[in-house]
XYZ file of C-alpha atoms in Angstrom:
184
model
C 0.000 0.000 0.000
C 1.251 3.510 -0.812
C 1.109 6.436 1.621
C -1.475 8.279 -0.487
C -3.707 5.167 -0.363
C -3.442 5.184 3.433
C -4.159 8.909 3.744
C -7.072 8.946 1.278
C -8.652 5.937 3.045
C -8.249 7.828 6.318
C -9.898 10.896 4.760
C -12.721 8.841 3.263
C -13.550 6.887 6.443
C -12.463 9.231 9.241
C -10.305 6.511 10.794
C -6.977 4.745 10.506
C -7.512 1.143 11.548
C -8.869 1.217 15.116
C -8.033 4.916 15.517
C -10.687 7.621 15.207
C -12.050 10.490 17.214
C -13.965 9.007 20.139
C -12.230 5.618 20.001
C -11.653 4.050 23.404
C -7.976 4.306 24.353
C -8.043 0.751 25.666
C -9.208 -0.495 22.232
C -6.437 1.433 20.468
C -3.682 0.097 22.728
C -5.119 -3.434 22.520
C -4.897 -3.266 18.718
C -1.655 -1.301 18.269
C 0.310 -2.059 21.433
C 2.016 0.394 23.730
C 2.683 3.847 22.243
C 5.534 6.275 22.695
C 4.567 8.748 25.428
C 4.961 12.283 24.105
C 3.869 14.002 27.323
C 0.837 15.473 28.932
C -1.276 18.560 28.449
C -2.999 18.434 31.829
C -2.329 20.343 35.009
C -2.118 17.055 36.935
C 0.804 15.882 34.809
C -1.113 12.806 33.656
C -4.097 13.505 31.367
C -4.924 14.522 28.697
C -1.985 12.821 27.053
C -0.193 12.867 23.738
C 1.012 9.521 22.373
C 2.646 8.356 19.155
C 2.985 5.258 17.043
C 5.757 6.465 14.751
C 4.289 9.454 12.914
C 0.719 8.711 14.010
C 0.068 11.054 16.947
C -2.960 10.812 19.197
C -4.316 13.117 21.836
C -6.245 11.236 24.514
C -8.765 12.982 26.747
C -9.215 12.613 30.524
C -12.039 10.151 29.834
C -9.596 7.945 27.871
C -11.100 8.618 24.446
C -9.038 9.652 21.436
C -9.725 13.337 20.877
C -7.364 14.143 17.980
C -5.642 12.053 15.304
C -2.666 13.395 13.314
C -0.246 11.902 10.813
C 2.962 13.931 10.605
C 4.115 13.937 6.978
C 6.814 16.637 7.040
C 9.643 14.259 7.847
C 11.759 12.551 5.190
C 10.105 9.204 5.959
C 6.621 8.587 7.378
C 6.343 5.666 9.801
C 2.919 4.231 10.638
C 1.861 1.047 12.430
C 2.176 -1.922 10.057
C -1.074 -3.340 11.367
C -3.029 -0.419 9.856
C -1.050 0.050 6.637
C 0.119 -3.369 5.570
C 3.649 -3.887 4.309
C 6.501 -2.213 6.146
C 4.579 0.810 7.439
C 7.441 3.019 6.206
C 6.809 5.457 3.367
C 8.706 8.197 1.552
C 7.346 11.647 2.317
C 7.558 14.857 0.301
C 3.999 14.645 -1.000
C 3.082 17.547 -3.267
C -0.252 19.357 -3.407
C -1.063 18.187 -6.958
C -0.433 14.525 -6.065
C -2.581 14.729 -2.927
C -5.472 16.445 -4.716
C -5.277 13.902 -7.548
C -5.356 11.009 -5.049
C -8.333 12.523 -3.186
C -10.201 12.969 -6.480
C -9.388 9.396 -7.580
C -10.661 8.073 -4.237
C -13.937 9.966 -4.632
C -13.229 12.318 -1.721
C -14.935 15.704 -1.874
C -12.577 18.435 -0.714
C -12.448 22.191 -0.494
C -9.886 24.803 0.530
C -9.928 25.340 4.297
C -9.579 29.080 4.935
C -8.946 28.980 8.720
C -5.630 27.147 8.154
C -4.659 28.913 4.919
C -2.368 31.862 5.557
C 1.240 32.929 5.111
C 3.358 29.983 4.011
C 0.710 27.290 4.369
C -2.541 26.189 2.757
C -5.091 23.631 3.808
C -7.874 21.407 2.456
C -10.785 19.803 4.272
C -12.423 16.560 3.105
C -16.157 15.931 3.452
C -17.792 14.280 5.267
C -14.934 13.056 7.520
C -13.548 16.525 8.217
C -10.012 15.261 7.529
C -7.659 18.167 7.110
C -4.613 18.190 4.806
C -2.264 21.070 5.604
C 0.632 21.982 3.326
C 3.762 24.015 3.873
C 4.620 26.282 0.945
C 8.399 26.568 0.625
C 9.658 29.796 -0.900
C 9.497 29.385 -4.675
C 8.282 25.780 -4.444
C 5.227 23.582 -4.647
C 3.200 23.113 -1.448
C 4.314 19.969 0.458
C 2.050 18.004 2.761
C 2.931 18.744 6.382
C 0.194 17.029 8.385
C -3.084 15.160 7.979
C -5.502 15.330 10.863
C -8.953 14.146 11.682
C -11.035 16.929 13.110
C -11.088 17.184 16.845
C -13.570 15.018 18.646
C -15.721 17.462 20.606
C -17.555 16.091 23.599
C -18.433 16.923 27.162
C -15.727 14.999 28.958
C -17.055 13.257 32.052
C -13.508 12.990 33.438
C -11.520 9.854 34.194
C -13.387 6.550 34.175
C -14.116 5.171 37.660
C -10.968 3.752 39.226
C -8.697 5.280 36.559
C -7.407 8.477 38.095
C -4.002 10.060 37.820
C -1.008 7.776 37.539
C -2.612 5.171 35.307
C -1.042 6.086 32.002
C -0.015 3.121 29.855
C 3.543 1.924 30.231
C 4.389 3.908 27.132
C 7.908 4.286 25.841
C 9.290 7.763 26.685
C 9.816 10.103 23.779
C 13.188 9.627 22.150
C 12.668 12.297 19.498
C 12.379 11.930 15.726
C 14.671 13.735 13.290
C 14.421 17.401 12.448
C 12.241 19.417 10.150
C 13.090 19.877 6.521
C 14.755 23.184 5.899
């Protein structure tokens, strides 16, 4: 499977394997294993959390539901869980605007420019009905390159941690070891 096949399927369905907005964190970790722990966004130092499976990044709410799904595509190589992509799970990056739009059209995905994330040196598209967002960096004098694909935030009234799952019960995730630098 090619990276554009993976990303267009994600845009068409609003999910990547078991991962989608609102997915139970326990279901995601059961299917994909333990993630890399990227840190926390909460005042308690525990939740909400940010986790990664290679270049698939997930924000997980206090209630242990996935609230945001992102695939970082700005690196030289995109790494995704093999269980959701087939093959090696490793793909070349550097995807241009024209190639992405062509792949979305070929997959039957309706898309439109997304004005709130189009400014300065970036432009963005949103896919209907999933709300998947494709944001491109526009290098000086060059073609826009895909920077990130995200599934729209999962908005809900968080009831807080599930009973018996307070602070200190993060998965035994691997600490962040960093991943290469940005393209210049």
